[in-house]
């Protein structure tokens, strides 16, 4: 695996190192040793799978408060999506900044989302499927979200979201007290 730096502290884009022949290729999506050598999380408790039927489906921007804050490793396994993260770690040099990456079944890139980051994506094709590793169990009482179009962040989505769940549409504007950025201080 090749771990590429991003403009946001501690986030990575992961490129598979393919070993191929006339049959196709083999590559690791996760290797505990390689993740550890790169200083990344190596323990994952869930593997989530989502399917979005329509282009323009938005899922996000989600995260969990400590002690349930999650690391995610997201990969698109069918179709295409634009994956976005926001650094909500108070004291981070990139606090309040966002970064997006196009993940497709063809490019096979993965996005490493550190603890303390809000995460979401919008689909670029119909029938888009994502698979992601998650380092902690879902904790509904610690779930939080940031509205996808919150002016505090000014995310430049590549397509206008057309399918949004009522919960995701109702997330409030960023408020450090409610959103818990102080709780996330110093998380990596």
PDB file of C-alpha atoms in Angstrom:
ATOM      1  CA  UNK A   1       0.000   0.000   0.000  1.00  0.00           C
ATOM      2  CA  UNK A   2       1.081   3.537  -0.678  1.00  0.00           C
ATOM      3  CA  UNK A   3      -0.043   6.142   1.886  1.00  0.00           C
ATOM      4  CA  UNK A   4      -0.407   9.618   0.363  1.00  0.00           C
ATOM      5  CA  UNK A   5      -0.494  12.726   2.557  1.00  0.00           C
ATOM      6  CA  UNK A   6      -3.466  15.089   2.211  1.00  0.00           C
ATOM      7  CA  UNK A   7      -3.782  18.794   3.042  1.00  0.00           C
ATOM      8  CA  UNK A   8      -5.424  17.788   6.362  1.00  0.00           C
ATOM      9  CA  UNK A   9      -3.272  16.646   9.267  1.00  0.00           C
ATOM     10  CA  UNK A  10      -3.305  12.849   9.775  1.00  0.00           C
ATOM     11  CA  UNK A  11      -5.693  12.037   6.886  1.00  0.00           C
ATOM     12  CA  UNK A  12      -4.396   9.808   4.083  1.00  0.00           C
ATOM     13  CA  UNK A  13      -5.352   8.554   0.645  1.00  0.00           C
ATOM     14  CA  UNK A  14      -4.380   4.915   0.311  1.00  0.00           C
ATOM     15  CA  UNK A  15      -3.346   3.517  -3.043  1.00  0.00           C
ATOM     16  CA  UNK A  16      -3.308  -0.228  -3.536  1.00  0.00           C
ATOM     17  CA  UNK A  17      -0.071  -1.813  -4.737  1.00  0.00           C
ATOM     18  CA  UNK A  18      -1.281  -4.276  -7.319  1.00  0.00           C
ATOM     19  CA  UNK A  19       0.611  -7.455  -8.166  1.00  0.00           C
ATOM     20  CA  UNK A  20      -0.757  -8.677 -11.456  1.00  0.00           C
ATOM     21  CA  UNK A  21      -0.446 -11.137 -14.277  1.00  0.00           C
ATOM     22  CA  UNK A  22      -2.657 -12.418 -17.079  1.00  0.00           C
ATOM     23  CA  UNK A  23      -5.306 -13.482 -14.508  1.00  0.00           C
ATOM     24  CA  UNK A  24      -5.734  -9.981 -13.100  1.00  0.00           C
ATOM     25  CA  UNK A  25      -4.199  -8.645  -9.903  1.00  0.00           C
ATOM     26  CA  UNK A  26      -3.948  -9.099  -6.135  1.00  0.00           C
ATOM     27  CA  UNK A  27      -3.634  -6.241  -3.640  1.00  0.00           C
ATOM     28  CA  UNK A  28      -4.084  -5.701   0.072  1.00  0.00           C
ATOM     29  CA  UNK A  29      -6.789  -3.289   1.195  1.00  0.00           C
ATOM     30  CA  UNK A  30      -5.537  -3.512   4.778  1.00  0.00           C
ATOM     31  CA  UNK A  31      -2.343  -4.775   6.413  1.00  0.00           C
ATOM     32  CA  UNK A  32      -1.865  -4.333  10.164  1.00  0.00           C
ATOM     33  CA  UNK A  33       1.924  -4.030   9.846  1.00  0.00           C
ATOM     34  CA  UNK A  34       1.854  -1.465   7.039  1.00  0.00           C
ATOM     35  CA  UNK A  35      -0.804   0.641   8.801  1.00  0.00           C
ATOM     36  CA  UNK A  36       1.214   0.523  12.050  1.00  0.00           C
ATOM     37  CA  UNK A  37       4.427   1.533  10.238  1.00  0.00           C
ATOM     38  CA  UNK A  38       2.534   4.517   8.787  1.00  0.00           C
ATOM     39  CA  UNK A  39       1.309   5.480  12.288  1.00  0.00           C
ATOM     40  CA  UNK A  40      -2.318   4.644  11.474  1.00  0.00           C
ATOM     41  CA  UNK A  41      -5.030   2.813  13.400  1.00  0.00           C
ATOM     42  CA  UNK A  42      -4.764  -0.986  13.168  1.00  0.00           C
ATOM     43  CA  UNK A  43      -7.798  -2.153  15.132  1.00  0.00           C
ATOM     44  CA  UNK A  44     -11.203  -2.166  13.456  1.00  0.00           C
ATOM     45  CA  UNK A  45     -14.450  -3.344  15.074  1.00  0.00           C
ATOM     46  CA  UNK A  46     -16.933  -3.006  12.199  1.00  0.00           C
ATOM     47  CA  UNK A  47     -17.004  -3.270   8.430  1.00  0.00           C
ATOM     48  CA  UNK A  48     -19.878  -1.232   6.989  1.00  0.00           C
ATOM     49  CA  UNK A  49     -21.371  -1.472   3.511  1.00  0.00           C
ATOM     50  CA  UNK A  50     -23.653   1.115   1.900  1.00  0.00           C
ATOM     51  CA  UNK A  51     -25.485   1.128  -1.421  1.00  0.00           C
ATOM     52  CA  UNK A  52     -26.884   4.354  -2.848  1.00  0.00           C
ATOM     53  CA  UNK A  53     -29.294   3.856  -5.737  1.00  0.00           C
ATOM     54  CA  UNK A  54     -29.231   7.368  -7.204  1.00  0.00           C
ATOM     55  CA  UNK A  55     -26.614   9.828  -8.368  1.00  0.00           C
ATOM     56  CA  UNK A  56     -26.485  12.799  -5.990  1.00  0.00           C
ATOM     57  CA  UNK A  57     -27.191  10.787  -2.839  1.00  0.00           C
ATOM     58  CA  UNK A  58     -25.529  12.426   0.150  1.00  0.00           C
ATOM     59  CA  UNK A  59     -24.540  10.552   3.305  1.00  0.00           C
ATOM     60  CA  UNK A  60     -22.991  12.706   6.023  1.00  0.00           C
ATOM     61  CA  UNK A  61     -21.364  14.600   7.567  1.00  0.00           C
ATOM     62  CA  UNK A  62     -21.088  12.127  10.475  1.00  0.00           C
ATOM     63  CA  UNK A  63     -18.787  11.481  13.432  1.00  0.00           C
ATOM     64  CA  UNK A  64     -18.930  10.251  17.027  1.00  0.00           C
ATOM     65  CA  UNK A  65     -17.751  11.896  20.235  1.00  0.00           C
ATOM     66  CA  UNK A  66     -15.094  10.335  22.454  1.00  0.00           C
ATOM     67  CA  UNK A  67     -14.757   7.737  23.776  1.00  0.00           C
ATOM     68  CA  UNK A  68     -16.517   6.367  20.681  1.00  0.00           C
ATOM     69  CA  UNK A  69     -14.715   8.558  18.120  1.00  0.00           C
ATOM     70  CA  UNK A  70     -13.972   6.502  15.027  1.00  0.00           C
ATOM     71  CA  UNK A  71     -11.274   6.057  12.451  1.00  0.00           C
ATOM     72  CA  UNK A  72     -12.715   5.046   9.078  1.00  0.00           C
ATOM     73  CA  UNK A  73     -11.078   3.606   5.974  1.00  0.00           C
ATOM     74  CA  UNK A  74     -13.495   4.131   3.068  1.00  0.00           C
ATOM     75  CA  UNK A  75     -13.368   2.513  -0.359  1.00  0.00           C
ATOM     76  CA  UNK A  76     -15.835   2.616  -3.266  1.00  0.00           C
ATOM     77  CA  UNK A  77     -16.387  -0.890  -4.638  1.00  0.00           C
ATOM     78  CA  UNK A  78     -19.015  -0.065  -7.285  1.00  0.00           C
ATOM     79  CA  UNK A  79     -19.711   3.182  -9.095  1.00  0.00           C
ATOM     80  CA  UNK A  80     -18.160   6.459  -7.963  1.00  0.00           C
ATOM     81  CA  UNK A  81     -18.417   8.857  -5.047  1.00  0.00           C
ATOM     82  CA  UNK A  82     -16.805  12.034  -3.805  1.00  0.00           C
ATOM     83  CA  UNK A  83     -15.697  11.498  -0.215  1.00  0.00           C
ATOM     84  CA  UNK A  84     -15.254  14.510   2.062  1.00  0.00           C
ATOM     85  CA  UNK A  85     -13.863  15.085   5.545  1.00  0.00           C
ATOM     86  CA  UNK A  86     -13.751  18.072   7.904  1.00  0.00           C
ATOM     87  CA  UNK A  87     -11.142  18.349  10.667  1.00  0.00           C
ATOM     88  CA  UNK A  88     -13.080  19.102  13.875  1.00  0.00           C
ATOM     89  CA  UNK A  89     -10.161  18.573  16.266  1.00  0.00           C
ATOM     90  CA  UNK A  90      -9.760  21.743  18.296  1.00  0.00           C
ATOM     91  CA  UNK A  91      -6.078  22.696  18.343  1.00  0.00           C
ATOM     92  CA  UNK A  92      -5.317  20.887  15.086  1.00  0.00           C
ATOM     93  CA  UNK A  93      -3.388  22.973  12.529  1.00  0.00           C
ATOM     94  CA  UNK A  94      -6.123  22.107  10.008  1.00  0.00           C
ATOM     95  CA  UNK A  95      -9.143  22.622  12.328  1.00  0.00           C
ATOM     96  CA  UNK A  96     -12.237  23.616  10.331  1.00  0.00           C
ATOM     97  CA  UNK A  97     -10.696  22.726   6.962  1.00  0.00           C
ATOM     98  CA  UNK A  98     -12.186  20.173   4.555  1.00  0.00           C
ATOM     99  CA  UNK A  99     -10.776  17.919   1.854  1.00  0.00           C
ATOM    100  CA  UNK A 100     -12.476  15.740  -0.738  1.00  0.00           C
ATOM    101  CA  UNK A 101     -11.308  12.793  -2.841  1.00  0.00           C
ATOM    102  CA  UNK A 102     -12.994  10.968  -5.702  1.00  0.00           C
ATOM    103  CA  UNK A 103     -13.190   7.265  -4.942  1.00  0.00           C
ATOM    104  CA  UNK A 104     -14.272   4.923  -7.721  1.00  0.00           C
ATOM    105  CA  UNK A 105     -14.450   1.204  -8.340  1.00  0.00           C
ATOM    106  CA  UNK A 106     -11.865   1.773 -11.073  1.00  0.00           C
ATOM    107  CA  UNK A 107      -9.279   3.846  -9.184  1.00  0.00           C
ATOM    108  CA  UNK A 108      -9.543   1.599  -6.085  1.00  0.00           C
ATOM    109  CA  UNK A 109      -8.334   4.395  -3.795  1.00  0.00           C
ATOM    110  CA  UNK A 110      -9.255   4.385  -0.110  1.00  0.00           C
ATOM    111  CA  UNK A 111      -9.596   7.358   2.226  1.00  0.00           C
ATOM    112  CA  UNK A 112      -8.237   7.158   5.786  1.00  0.00           C
ATOM    113  CA  UNK A 113     -10.433   9.324   8.034  1.00  0.00           C
ATOM    114  CA  UNK A 114      -8.882  10.038  11.477  1.00  0.00           C
ATOM    115  CA  UNK A 115     -10.793  10.354  14.757  1.00  0.00           C
ATOM    116  CA  UNK A 116     -12.292  13.788  15.228  1.00  0.00           C
ATOM    117  CA  UNK A 117     -13.157  14.278  11.563  1.00  0.00           C
ATOM    118  CA  UNK A 118     -16.680  14.590  10.182  1.00  0.00           C
ATOM    119  CA  UNK A 119     -17.125  12.313   7.177  1.00  0.00           C
ATOM    120  CA  UNK A 120     -19.579  12.121   4.310  1.00  0.00           C
ATOM    121  CA  UNK A 121     -19.907  11.543   0.604  1.00  0.00           C
ATOM    122  CA  UNK A 122     -22.052  12.261  -2.419  1.00  0.00           C
ATOM    123  CA  UNK A 123     -22.535   9.669  -5.157  1.00  0.00           C
ATOM    124  CA  UNK A 124     -21.419  10.477  -8.688  1.00  0.00           C
ATOM    125  CA  UNK A 125     -23.147   7.506 -10.359  1.00  0.00           C
ATOM    126  CA  UNK A 126     -26.187   5.351  -9.792  1.00  0.00           C
ATOM    127  CA  UNK A 127     -25.854   2.158  -7.749  1.00  0.00           C
ATOM    128  CA  UNK A 128     -22.746   3.299  -5.894  1.00  0.00           C
ATOM    129  CA  UNK A 129     -21.505   0.967  -3.196  1.00  0.00           C
ATOM    130  CA  UNK A 130     -19.007   1.806  -0.454  1.00  0.00           C
ATOM    131  CA  UNK A 131     -17.228  -0.460   1.990  1.00  0.00           C
ATOM    132  CA  UNK A 132     -15.527   0.915   5.075  1.00  0.00           C
ATOM    133  CA  UNK A 133     -13.610  -0.253   8.089  1.00  0.00           C
ATOM    134  CA  UNK A 134     -14.588   1.435  11.360  1.00  0.00           C
ATOM    135  CA  UNK A 135     -12.489   1.409  14.536  1.00  0.00           C
ATOM    136  CA  UNK A 136     -15.337   1.678  17.056  1.00  0.00           C
ATOM    137  CA  UNK A 137     -18.885   0.445  17.430  1.00  0.00           C
ATOM    138  CA  UNK A 138     -21.812   2.672  16.544  1.00  0.00           C
ATOM    139  CA  UNK A 139     -22.898   4.642  19.632  1.00  0.00           C
ATOM    140  CA  UNK A 140     -26.192   6.493  18.957  1.00  0.00           C
ATOM    141  CA  UNK A 141     -25.840   8.649  22.083  1.00  0.00           C
ATOM    142  CA  UNK A 142     -22.431   9.913  20.875  1.00  0.00           C
ATOM    143  CA  UNK A 143     -23.420  10.427  17.246  1.00  0.00           C
ATOM    144  CA  UNK A 144     -23.089  13.920  15.838  1.00  0.00           C
ATOM    145  CA  UNK A 145     -23.200  15.498  12.428  1.00  0.00           C
ATOM    146  CA  UNK A 146     -22.472  18.677  10.577  1.00  0.00           C
ATOM    147  CA  UNK A 147     -24.840  19.891   7.879  1.00  0.00           C
ATOM    148  CA  UNK A 148     -23.392  19.259   4.411  1.00  0.00           C
ATOM    149  CA  UNK A 149     -23.809  22.913   3.385  1.00  0.00           C
ATOM    150  CA  UNK A 150     -22.854  24.606   6.658  1.00  0.00           C
ATOM    151  CA  UNK A 151     -21.365  27.988   5.649  1.00  0.00           C
ATOM    152  CA  UNK A 152     -18.740  27.661   8.404  1.00  0.00           C
ATOM    153  CA  UNK A 153     -16.925  25.156   6.180  1.00  0.00           C
ATOM    154  CA  UNK A 154     -17.935  26.107   2.620  1.00  0.00           C
ATOM    155  CA  UNK A 155     -17.510  22.630   1.133  1.00  0.00           C
ATOM    156  CA  UNK A 156     -17.462  22.755  -2.669  1.00  0.00           C
ATOM    157  CA  UNK A 157     -19.429  19.636  -3.592  1.00  0.00           C
ATOM    158  CA  UNK A 158     -18.816  18.440  -7.183  1.00  0.00           C
ATOM    159  CA  UNK A 159     -22.565  17.812  -7.667  1.00  0.00           C
ATOM    160  CA  UNK A 160     -25.567  19.248  -5.876  1.00  0.00           C
ATOM    161  CA  UNK A 161     -26.941  16.611  -3.494  1.00  0.00           C
ATOM    162  CA  UNK A 162     -30.469  15.566  -4.490  1.00  0.00           C
ATOM    163  CA  UNK A 163     -31.112  12.668  -2.081  1.00  0.00           C
ATOM    164  CA  UNK A 164     -30.545  13.469   1.613  1.00  0.00           C
ATOM    165  CA  UNK A 165     -31.983  11.700   4.637  1.00  0.00           C
ATOM    166  CA  UNK A 166     -34.130  13.836   6.960  1.00  0.00           C
ATOM    167  CA  UNK A 167     -31.532  13.335   9.724  1.00  0.00           C
ATOM    168  CA  UNK A 168     -28.631  14.523   7.540  1.00  0.00           C
ATOM    169  CA  UNK A 169     -30.648  17.498   6.241  1.00  0.00           C
ATOM    170  CA  UNK A 170     -31.437  18.548   9.824  1.00  0.00           C
ATOM    171  CA  UNK A 171     -27.927  18.686  11.296  1.00  0.00           C
ATOM    172  CA  UNK A 172     -27.400  22.115  12.837  1.00  0.00           C
ATOM    173  CA  UNK A 173     -24.783  24.718  11.922  1.00  0.00           C
ATOM    174  CA  UNK A 174     -21.439  24.113  13.572  1.00  0.00           C
ATOM    175  CA  UNK A 175     -21.402  24.974  17.265  1.00  0.00           C
ATOM    176  CA  UNK A 176     -18.270  23.774  19.118  1.00  0.00           C
ATOM    177  CA  UNK A 177     -20.189  23.313  22.358  1.00  0.00           C
ATOM    178  CA  UNK A 178     -22.851  20.997  20.895  1.00  0.00           C
ATOM    179  CA  UNK A 179     -20.621  19.411  18.277  1.00  0.00           C
ATOM    180  CA  UNK A 180     -18.000  18.631  20.893  1.00  0.00           C
ATOM    181  CA  UNK A 181     -14.825  19.961  19.255  1.00  0.00           C
ATOM    182  CA  UNK A 182     -13.313  20.551  22.696  1.00  0.00           C
ATOM    183  CA  UNK A 183     -13.983  16.878  23.507  1.00  0.00           C
ATOM    184  CA  UNK A 184     -12.069  15.950  20.356  1.00  0.00           C
ATOM    185  CA  UNK A 185      -9.055  18.116  21.188  1.00  0.00           C
ATOM    186  CA  UNK A 186      -5.803  16.347  20.487  1.00  0.00           C
ATOM    187  CA  UNK A 187      -7.414  13.220  19.017  1.00  0.00           C
ATOM    188  CA  UNK A 188      -5.420  11.409  16.349  1.00  0.00           C
TER     189      UNK A 188
END
